[in-house]
Tab-separated table of N, CA and C in Angstrom:
chain	number	residue	atom	x	y	z
A	1	MET	N	-66.193	-127.318	74.593
A	1	MET	CA	-65.772	-126.072	73.982
A	1	MET	C	-66.142	-126.092	72.506
A	2	GLU	N	-66.788	-125.051	72.073
A	2	GLU	CA	-67.122	-124.908	70.660
A	2	GLU	C	-66.214	-123.857	70.045
A	3	LEU	N	-65.552	-124.227	68.969
A	3	LEU	CA	-64.694	-123.288	68.260
A	3	LEU	C	-65.568	-122.428	67.360
A	4	ARG	N	-65.454	-121.119	67.493
A	4	ARG	CA	-66.362	-120.211	66.798
A	4	ARG	C	-65.754	-119.512	65.592
A	5	SER	N	-64.446	-119.634	65.419
A	5	SER	CA	-63.810	-118.956	64.284
A	5	SER	C	-62.596	-119.756	63.824
A	6	VAL	N	-62.205	-119.496	62.601
A	6	VAL	CA	-60.999	-120.123	62.058
A	6	VAL	C	-59.794	-119.699	62.884
A	7	GLU	N	-59.787	-118.470	63.342
A	7	GLU	CA	-58.677	-117.980	64.164
A	7	GLU	C	-58.550	-118.786	65.463
A	8	GLU	N	-59.666	-119.031	66.143
A	8	GLU	CA	-59.645	-119.854	67.366
A	8	GLU	C	-59.120	-121.252	67.066
A	9	LEU	N	-59.586	-121.834	65.956
A	9	LEU	CA	-59.160	-123.168	65.570
A	9	LEU	C	-57.662	-123.200	65.299
A	10	MET	N	-57.174	-122.228	64.549
A	10	MET	CA	-55.744	-122.199	64.243
A	10	MET	C	-54.914	-121.990	65.507
A	11	ASP	N	-55.377	-121.133	66.405
A	11	ASP	CA	-54.665	-120.940	67.673
A	11	ASP	C	-54.559	-122.262	68.429
A	12	LEU	N	-55.646	-123.022	68.450
A	12	LEU	CA	-55.623	-124.320	69.123
A	12	LEU	C	-54.655	-125.272	68.434
A	13	LEU	N	-54.693	-125.324	67.113
A	13	LEU	CA	-53.788	-126.216	66.385
A	13	LEU	C	-52.327	-125.855	66.608
A	14	TYR	N	-52.033	-124.573	66.730
A	14	TYR	CA	-50.656	-124.157	67.015
A	14	TYR	C	-50.166	-124.701	68.359
A	15	THR	N	-51.072	-124.927	69.297
A	15	THR	CA	-50.651	-125.453	70.604
A	15	THR	C	-50.148	-126.888	70.507
A	16	GLY	N	-50.342	-127.534	69.372
A	16	GLY	CA	-49.862	-128.900	69.185
A	16	GLY	C	-48.376	-129.005	68.910
A	17	ARG	N	-47.714	-127.856	68.720
A	17	ARG	CA	-46.265	-127.887	68.502
A	17	ARG	C	-45.581	-128.428	69.747
A	18	GLY	N	-44.791	-129.459	69.552
A	18	GLY	CA	-44.050	-130.051	70.662
A	18	GLY	C	-44.866	-130.964	71.548
A	19	VAL	N	-46.145	-131.175	71.233
A	19	VAL	CA	-47.012	-132.024	72.048
A	19	VAL	C	-46.991	-133.440	71.519
A	20	GLY	N	-46.733	-134.373	72.429
A	20	GLY	CA	-46.815	-135.789	72.104
A	20	GLY	C	-46.017	-136.179	70.892
A	21	GLY	N	-45.854	-137.430	70.711
A	21	GLY	CA	-45.163	-137.944	69.548
A	21	GLY	C	-46.079	-138.836	68.763
A	22	GLN	N	-46.012	-138.702	67.471
A	22	GLN	CA	-46.804	-139.538	66.581
A	22	GLN	C	-45.839	-140.264	65.658
A	23	GLY	N	-45.398	-141.421	66.049
A	23	GLY	CA	-44.461	-142.172	65.232
A	23	GLY	C	-43.574	-143.014	66.103
A	24	ALA	N	-42.480	-143.441	65.558
A	24	ALA	CA	-41.601	-144.338	66.290
A	24	ALA	C	-40.187	-143.792	66.340
A	25	GLY	N	-39.658	-143.679	67.537
A	25	GLY	CA	-38.258	-143.340	67.733
A	25	GLY	C	-37.844	-142.033	67.099
A	26	ALA	N	-36.753	-142.061	66.358
A	26	ALA	CA	-36.184	-140.860	65.761
A	26	ALA	C	-37.106	-140.268	64.694
A	27	ARG	N	-38.043	-141.038	64.208
A	27	ARG	CA	-38.945	-140.558	63.156
A	27	ARG	C	-40.213	-139.935	63.729
A	28	GLU	N	-40.236	-139.706	65.014
A	28	GLU	CA	-41.416	-139.183	65.678
A	28	GLU	C	-41.695	-137.728	65.273
A	29	VAL	N	-42.949	-137.407	65.072
A	29	VAL	CA	-43.359	-136.038	64.782
A	29	VAL	C	-44.353	-135.598	65.852
A	30	ASP	N	-44.402	-134.293	66.105
A	30	ASP	CA	-45.351	-133.810	67.109
A	30	ASP	C	-46.751	-133.713	66.501
A	31	VAL	N	-47.726	-133.424	67.341
A	31	VAL	CA	-49.128	-133.380	66.923
A	31	VAL	C	-49.337	-132.347	65.816
A	32	HIS	N	-48.706	-131.216	65.937
A	32	HIS	CA	-48.823	-130.146	64.940
A	32	HIS	C	-48.343	-130.615	63.565
A	33	ASP	N	-47.139	-131.179	63.517
A	33	ASP	CA	-46.593	-131.661	62.243
A	33	ASP	C	-47.390	-132.840	61.690
A	34	HIS	N	-47.847	-133.710	62.589
A	34	HIS	CA	-48.663	-134.848	62.157
A	34	HIS	C	-49.940	-134.356	61.470
A	35	ALA	N	-50.578	-133.347	62.042
A	35	ALA	CA	-51.792	-132.798	61.439
A	35	ALA	C	-51.501	-132.215	60.060
A	36	LEU	N	-50.421	-131.450	59.946
A	36	LEU	CA	-50.052	-130.864	58.653
A	36	LEU	C	-49.743	-131.941	57.618
A	37	GLN	N	-49.011	-132.956	58.027
A	37	GLN	CA	-48.640	-134.027	57.099
A	37	GLN	C	-49.866	-134.828	56.677
A	38	THR	N	-50.763	-135.104	57.607
A	38	THR	CA	-51.984	-135.837	57.265
A	38	THR	C	-52.799	-135.044	56.253
A	39	ALA	N	-52.978	-133.754	56.505
A	39	ALA	CA	-53.747	-132.905	55.588
A	39	ALA	C	-53.084	-132.824	54.212
A	40	ALA	N	-51.760	-132.698	54.191
A	40	ALA	CA	-51.051	-132.623	52.910
A	40	ALA	C	-51.214	-133.916	52.114
A	41	LEU	N	-51.158	-135.039	52.784
A	41	LEU	CA	-51.351	-136.320	52.101
A	41	LEU	C	-52.775	-136.438	51.554
A	42	LEU	N	-53.744	-135.947	52.297
A	42	LEU	CA	-55.128	-135.965	51.831
A	42	LEU	C	-55.320	-135.006	50.651
A	43	ARG	N	-54.599	-133.900	50.652
A	43	ARG	CA	-54.663	-132.955	49.524
A	43	ARG	C	-54.166	-133.642	48.251
A	44	ARG	N	-53.121	-134.453	48.389
A	44	ARG	CA	-52.596	-135.191	47.225
A	44	ARG	C	-53.557	-136.286	46.774
A	45	ALA	N	-54.140	-136.991	47.745
A	45	ALA	CA	-55.027	-138.110	47.420
A	45	ALA	C	-56.379	-137.645	46.880
A	46	ARG	N	-56.898	-136.572	47.443
A	46	ARG	CA	-58.219	-136.057	47.066
A	46	ARG	C	-58.177	-134.531	46.951
A	47	PRO	N	-57.586	-134.016	45.879
A	47	PRO	CA	-57.385	-132.570	45.764
A	47	PRO	C	-58.666	-131.735	45.791
A	48	ALA	N	-59.777	-132.282	45.386
A	48	ALA	CA	-61.022	-131.511	45.355
A	48	ALA	C	-61.824	-131.608	46.648
A	49	ASP	N	-61.475	-132.516	47.524
A	49	ASP	CA	-62.272	-132.759	48.734
A	49	ASP	C	-61.700	-131.974	49.921
A	50	LYS	N	-62.071	-130.709	50.000
A	50	LYS	CA	-61.551	-129.826	51.054
A	50	LYS	C	-61.997	-130.268	52.440
A	51	GLU	N	-63.211	-130.782	52.570
A	51	GLU	CA	-63.687	-131.225	53.881
A	51	GLU	C	-62.867	-132.406	54.401
A	52	LEU	N	-62.505	-133.313	53.526
A	52	LEU	CA	-61.683	-134.449	53.936
A	52	LEU	C	-60.292	-133.968	54.347
A	53	GLN	N	-59.727	-133.046	53.586
A	53	GLN	CA	-58.407	-132.500	53.918
A	53	GLN	C	-58.439	-131.815	55.283
A	54	VAL	N	-59.472	-131.021	55.516
A	54	VAL	CA	-59.611	-130.310	56.790
A	54	VAL	C	-59.801	-131.298	57.936
A	55	THR	N	-60.494	-132.388	57.687
A	55	THR	CA	-60.652	-133.410	58.731
A	55	THR	C	-59.284	-133.916	59.170
A	56	GLY	N	-58.409	-134.188	58.208
A	56	GLY	CA	-57.063	-134.625	58.555
A	56	GLY	C	-56.295	-133.578	59.331
A	57	LEU	N	-56.506	-132.310	58.976
A	57	LEU	CA	-55.809	-131.220	59.656
A	57	LEU	C	-56.273	-131.052	61.099
A	58	VAL	N	-57.566	-131.161	61.325
A	58	VAL	CA	-58.105	-130.855	62.661
A	58	VAL	C	-58.293	-132.077	63.549
A	59	HIS	N	-57.920	-133.253	63.078
A	59	HIS	CA	-58.193	-134.439	63.894
A	59	HIS	C	-57.526	-134.436	65.263
A	60	PRO	N	-56.430	-133.686	65.502
A	60	PRO	CA	-55.880	-133.677	66.854
A	60	PRO	C	-56.602	-132.758	67.837
A	61	VAL	N	-57.667	-132.089	67.409
A	61	VAL	CA	-58.373	-131.164	68.297
A	61	VAL	C	-58.806	-131.859	69.584
A	62	GLY	N	-59.308	-133.066	69.492
A	62	GLY	CA	-59.738	-133.789	70.699
A	62	GLY	C	-58.599	-134.014	71.671
A	63	LEU	N	-57.441	-134.390	71.152
A	63	LEU	CA	-56.254	-134.585	71.994
A	63	LEU	C	-55.847	-133.272	72.650
A	64	LEU	N	-55.884	-132.181	71.903
A	64	LEU	CA	-55.469	-130.892	72.438
A	64	LEU	C	-56.458	-130.359	73.475
A	65	LEU	N	-57.739	-130.669	73.310
A	65	LEU	CA	-58.746	-130.216	74.269
A	65	LEU	C	-58.829	-131.107	75.506
A	66	ALA	N	-58.578	-132.396	75.332
A	66	ALA	CA	-58.730	-133.341	76.444
A	66	ALA	C	-57.610	-134.376	76.432
A	67	PRO	N	-56.391	-133.965	76.756
A	67	PRO	CA	-55.269	-134.902	76.685
A	67	PRO	C	-55.402	-136.103	77.620
A	68	SER	N	-56.159	-135.960	78.691
A	68	SER	CA	-56.279	-137.058	79.651
A	68	SER	C	-57.532	-137.899	79.437
A	69	ASP	N	-58.243	-137.686	78.327
A	69	ASP	CA	-59.480	-138.425	78.067
A	69	ASP	C	-59.455	-139.073	76.691
A	70	PRO	N	-58.632	-140.119	76.514
A	70	PRO	CA	-58.536	-140.742	75.190
A	70	PRO	C	-59.873	-141.235	74.641
A	71	ALA	N	-60.722	-141.750	75.490
A	71	ALA	CA	-61.997	-142.296	75.027
A	71	ALA	C	-62.940	-141.205	74.523
A	72	GLY	N	-62.827	-140.004	75.050
A	72	GLY	CA	-63.743	-138.939	74.673
A	72	GLY	C	-63.227	-137.973	73.640
A	73	ARG	N	-62.011	-138.183	73.158
A	73	ARG	CA	-61.384	-137.223	72.243
A	73	ARG	C	-62.142	-137.050	70.936
A	74	ALA	N	-62.560	-138.141	70.334
A	74	ALA	CA	-63.231	-138.052	69.033
A	74	ALA	C	-64.521	-137.253	69.142
A	75	GLY	N	-65.307	-137.549	70.149
A	75	GLY	CA	-66.552	-136.812	70.350
A	75	GLY	C	-66.315	-135.355	70.673
A	76	ARG	N	-65.312	-135.096	71.491
A	76	ARG	CA	-64.993	-133.715	71.859
A	76	ARG	C	-64.541	-132.926	70.629
A	77	ALA	N	-63.712	-133.536	69.779
A	77	ALA	CA	-63.266	-132.871	68.552
A	77	ALA	C	-64.455	-132.583	67.640
A	78	ALA	N	-65.315	-133.567	67.460
A	78	ALA	CA	-66.487	-133.393	66.597
A	78	ALA	C	-67.388	-132.273	67.108
A	79	ASP	N	-67.644	-132.264	68.410
A	79	ASP	CA	-68.491	-131.220	68.984
A	79	ASP	C	-67.862	-129.840	68.852
A	80	ALA	N	-66.537	-129.770	68.987
A	80	ALA	CA	-65.840	-128.486	68.936
A	80	ALA	C	-65.887	-127.851	67.553
A	81	VAL	N	-65.870	-128.657	66.495
A	81	VAL	CA	-65.794	-128.087	65.142
A	81	VAL	C	-67.106	-128.143	64.364
A	82	ARG	N	-68.120	-128.826	64.878
A	82	ARG	CA	-69.371	-128.988	64.118
A	82	ARG	C	-69.942	-127.645	63.658
A	83	GLY	N	-70.070	-126.699	64.537
A	83	GLY	CA	-70.653	-125.413	64.178
A	83	GLY	C	-69.808	-124.630	63.192
A	84	LEU	N	-68.518	-124.792	63.263
A	84	LEU	CA	-67.604	-124.045	62.399
A	84	LEU	C	-67.390	-124.714	61.051
A	85	LEU	N	-67.150	-126.023	61.052
A	85	LEU	CA	-66.748	-126.723	59.832
A	85	LEU	C	-67.817	-127.646	59.248
A	86	GLY	N	-68.921	-127.816	59.954
A	86	GLY	CA	-70.035	-128.561	59.397
A	86	GLY	C	-70.130	-130.014	59.819
A	87	GLY	N	-71.235	-130.603	59.421
A	87	GLY	CA	-71.580	-131.962	59.831
A	87	GLY	C	-70.700	-133.054	59.265
A	88	ARG	N	-70.257	-132.914	58.033
A	88	ARG	CA	-69.423	-133.977	57.453
A	88	ARG	C	-68.091	-134.078	58.180
A	89	VAL	N	-67.414	-132.942	58.398
A	89	VAL	CA	-66.132	-132.955	59.111
A	89	VAL	C	-66.344	-133.516	60.515
A	90	ALA	N	-67.379	-133.036	61.202
A	90	ALA	CA	-67.654	-133.516	62.559
A	90	ALA	C	-67.942	-135.017	62.566
A	91	GLY	N	-68.694	-135.487	61.594
A	91	GLY	CA	-69.018	-136.911	61.525
A	91	GLY	C	-67.783	-137.777	61.304
A	92	LEU	N	-66.891	-137.317	60.447
A	92	LEU	CA	-65.654	-138.065	60.214
A	92	LEU	C	-64.769	-138.052	61.458
A	93	LEU	N	-64.709	-136.919	62.133
A	93	LEU	CA	-63.909	-136.841	63.367
A	93	LEU	C	-64.466	-137.760	64.439
A	94	ARG	N	-65.769	-137.832	64.539
A	94	ARG	CA	-66.404	-138.679	65.555
A	94	ARG	C	-66.016	-140.145	65.375
A	95	ARG	N	-65.685	-140.522	64.154
A	95	ARG	CA	-65.326	-141.922	63.873
A	95	ARG	C	-63.827	-142.171	63.990
A	96	HIS	N	-63.061	-141.203	64.490
A	96	HIS	CA	-61.621	-141.360	64.706
A	96	HIS	C	-61.400	-142.128	66.003
A	97	PRO	N	-60.447	-143.013	66.160
A	97	PRO	CA	-59.417	-143.327	65.179
A	97	PRO	C	-59.983	-144.179	64.045
A	98	TRP	N	-59.387	-144.022	62.913
A	98	TRP	CA	-59.897	-144.677	61.710
A	98	TRP	C	-59.287	-146.060	61.544
A	99	HIS	N	-59.287	-146.836	62.616
A	99	HIS	CA	-58.751	-148.194	62.587
A	99	HIS	C	-59.911	-149.186	62.531
A	100	GLY	N	-59.607	-150.430	62.322
A	100	GLY	CA	-60.660	-151.418	62.170
A	100	GLY	C	-61.148	-151.414	60.741
A	101	PRO	N	-62.253	-152.081	60.483
A	101	PRO	CA	-62.737	-152.152	59.104
A	101	PRO	C	-63.200	-150.781	58.616
A	102	ALA	N	-62.724	-150.407	57.447
A	102	ALA	CA	-63.142	-149.136	56.856
A	102	ALA	C	-64.498	-149.353	56.202
A	103	VAL	N	-65.498	-148.660	56.713
A	103	VAL	CA	-66.850	-148.855	56.207
A	103	VAL	C	-67.112	-148.045	54.938
A	104	ASP	N	-66.241	-147.104	54.631
A	104	ASP	CA	-66.359	-146.387	53.361
A	104	ASP	C	-64.988	-145.888	52.920
A	105	ASP	N	-64.937	-145.382	51.694
A	105	ASP	CA	-63.675	-144.963	51.106
A	105	ASP	C	-63.055	-143.775	51.843
A	106	ASP	N	-63.888	-142.863	52.343
A	106	ASP	CA	-63.350	-141.717	53.092
A	106	ASP	C	-62.548	-142.182	54.297
A	107	LEU	N	-63.076	-143.130	55.035
A	107	LEU	CA	-62.370	-143.627	56.217
A	107	LEU	C	-61.085	-144.347	55.841
A	108	ALA	N	-61.108	-145.080	54.743
A	108	ALA	CA	-59.891	-145.771	54.300
A	108	ALA	C	-58.800	-144.767	53.922
A	109	VAL	N	-59.171	-143.701	53.228
A	109	VAL	CA	-58.204	-142.683	52.832
A	109	VAL	C	-57.691	-141.934	54.068
A	110	LEU	N	-58.577	-141.611	54.998
A	110	LEU	CA	-58.167	-140.953	56.243
A	110	LEU	C	-57.202	-141.825	57.030
A	111	ARG	N	-57.518	-143.093	57.139
A	111	ARG	CA	-56.656	-144.016	57.885
A	111	ARG	C	-55.256	-144.054	57.288
A	112	GLN	N	-55.185	-144.172	55.968
A	112	GLN	CA	-53.879	-144.255	55.315
A	112	GLN	C	-53.084	-142.965	55.510
A	113	ALA	N	-53.732	-141.830	55.342
A	113	ALA	CA	-53.044	-140.549	55.526
A	113	ALA	C	-52.607	-140.373	56.977
A	114	ASP	N	-53.436	-140.785	57.911
A	114	ASP	CA	-53.101	-140.696	59.335
A	114	ASP	C	-51.863	-141.531	59.647
A	115	GLU	N	-51.813	-142.736	59.126
A	115	GLU	CA	-50.661	-143.609	59.361
A	115	GLU	C	-49.407	-143.068	58.667
A	116	ASP	N	-49.541	-142.659	57.407
A	116	ASP	CA	-48.388	-142.149	56.667
A	116	ASP	C	-47.907	-140.811	57.221
A	117	GLY	N	-48.797	-140.048	57.823
A	117	GLY	CA	-48.452	-138.746	58.373
A	117	GLY	C	-47.697	-138.799	59.685
A	118	ARG	N	-47.462	-139.984	60.204
A	118	ARG	CA	-46.736	-140.128	61.463
A	118	ARG	C	-45.222	-140.142	61.280
A	119	ALA	N	-44.765	-140.288	60.064
A	119	ALA	CA	-43.327	-140.373	59.803
A	119	ALA	C	-42.779	-139.007	59.415
A	120	ALA	N	-41.726	-138.610	60.078
A	120	ALA	CA	-41.072	-137.352	59.716
A	120	ALA	C	-40.390	-137.536	58.367
A	121	GLY	N	-40.116	-136.447	57.720
A	121	GLY	CA	-39.341	-136.611	56.509
A	121	GLY	C	-39.836	-135.850	55.311
A	122	PHE	N	-40.995	-135.226	55.377
A	122	PHE	CA	-41.369	-134.398	54.244
A	122	PHE	C	-41.917	-133.067	54.747
A	123	ASP	N	-41.717	-132.056	53.923
A	123	ASP	CA	-42.158	-130.715	54.275
A	123	ASP	C	-43.621	-130.571	53.902
A	124	ALA	N	-44.476	-130.462	54.911
A	124	ALA	CA	-45.908	-130.345	54.681
A	124	ALA	C	-46.371	-128.889	54.740
A	125	GLY	N	-45.433	-127.965	54.723
A	125	GLY	CA	-45.800	-126.559	54.771
A	125	GLY	C	-46.041	-126.097	56.196
A	126	VAL	N	-46.787	-125.011	56.296
A	126	VAL	CA	-47.070	-124.414	57.600
A	126	VAL	C	-48.585	-124.294	57.766
A	127	LEU	N	-49.002	-124.155	58.986
A	127	LEU	CA	-50.433	-124.076	59.271
A	127	LEU	C	-51.100	-122.910	58.544
A	128	GLU	N	-50.413	-121.812	58.437
A	128	GLU	CA	-50.989	-120.633	57.767
A	128	GLU	C	-51.391	-120.946	56.318
A	129	ASP	N	-50.725	-121.917	55.689
A	129	ASP	CA	-51.085	-122.335	54.327
A	129	ASP	C	-52.522	-122.847	54.251
A	130	TRP	N	-53.070	-123.289	55.374
A	130	TRP	CA	-54.401	-123.886	55.417
A	130	TRP	C	-55.505	-122.894	55.768
A	131	ARG	N	-55.150	-121.665	56.087
A	131	ARG	CA	-56.168	-120.686	56.505
A	131	ARG	C	-57.281	-120.539	55.461
A	132	THR	N	-56.921	-120.381	54.199
A	132	THR	CA	-57.927	-120.182	53.156
A	132	THR	C	-58.843	-121.389	53.019
A	133	VAL	N	-58.277	-122.579	53.094
A	133	VAL	CA	-59.098	-123.792	52.992
A	133	VAL	C	-60.052	-123.872	54.182
A	134	LEU	N	-59.551	-123.601	55.381
A	134	LEU	CA	-60.412	-123.595	56.570
A	134	LEU	C	-61.531	-122.564	56.428
A	135	GLU	N	-61.200	-121.394	55.922
A	135	GLU	CA	-62.209	-120.354	55.740
A	135	GLU	C	-63.252	-120.757	54.705
A	136	LEU	N	-62.818	-121.418	53.632
A	136	LEU	CA	-63.768	-121.889	52.607
A	136	LEU	C	-64.727	-122.929	53.172
A	137	VAL	N	-64.191	-123.889	53.917
A	137	VAL	CA	-65.035	-124.931	54.508
A	137	VAL	C	-65.975	-124.309	55.535
A	138	ALA	N	-65.472	-123.386	56.337
A	138	ALA	CA	-66.309	-122.725	57.338
A	138	ALA	C	-67.423	-121.901	56.668
A	139	ALA	N	-67.108	-121.206	55.583
A	139	ALA	CA	-68.111	-120.417	54.873
A	139	ALA	C	-69.178	-121.321	54.271
A	140	ARG	N	-68.755	-122.426	53.729
A	140	ARG	CA	-69.736	-123.369	53.146
A	140	ARG	C	-70.639	-123.945	54.236
A	141	ALA	N	-70.057	-124.299	55.371
A	141	ALA	CA	-70.849	-124.830	56.487
A	141	ALA	C	-71.843	-123.779	56.975
A	142	SER	N	-71.424	-122.534	57.005
A	142	SER	CA	-72.290	-121.443	57.434
A	142	SER	C	-73.461	-121.261	56.453
A	143	GLN	N	-73.177	-121.359	55.166
A	143	GLN	CA	-74.222	-121.246	54.150
A	143	GLN	C	-75.235	-122.392	54.273
A	144	LEU	N	-74.728	-123.583	54.529
A	144	LEU	CA	-75.610	-124.735	54.666
A	144	LEU	C	-76.501	-124.595	55.893
A	145	ARG	N	-75.966	-124.035	56.989
A	145	ARG	CA	-76.777	-123.808	58.199
A	145	ARG	C	-77.862	-122.764	57.916
A	146	ALA	N	-77.523	-121.756	57.128
A	146	ALA	CA	-78.492	-120.703	56.813
A	146	ALA	C	-79.658	-121.244	55.997
A	147	VAL	N	-79.401	-122.225	55.145
A	147	VAL	CA	-80.441	-122.830	54.321
A	147	VAL	C	-81.342	-123.710	55.168
A	148	ASP	N	-80.754	-124.385	56.149
A	148	ASP	CA	-81.554	-125.266	57.025
A	148	ASP	C	-82.431	-124.415	57.878
């Protein structure tokens, strides 16, 4: 499945409410909240890097599209967003989970935000807060495709 608009992407991300748990015991957060918290942590760590922030936000796309295919989730997520959000976001998603040796700083920052985003306890806002950032990244990806 290829996501063709920010609206389609946001609709998919909304389906993560109440899905799965990301954390331990009483501190568990659902996929939707985990995505928001990961993105918010990346916004704090790298305020100018919108593509990295969006990667944290959309990383559960593979789980939402293929809950029964853990091995194929990263590739499925990357394929789903490549046309909409561009090659860098897709490339980072393809390398999820960000465990093992971090081969670059982006992966190390993603890994830390992913781990820290599993704990409940802070208000990461709402998905609608990310619409403008998603639209900016999508517009930039579209411009880059037009140049190629």
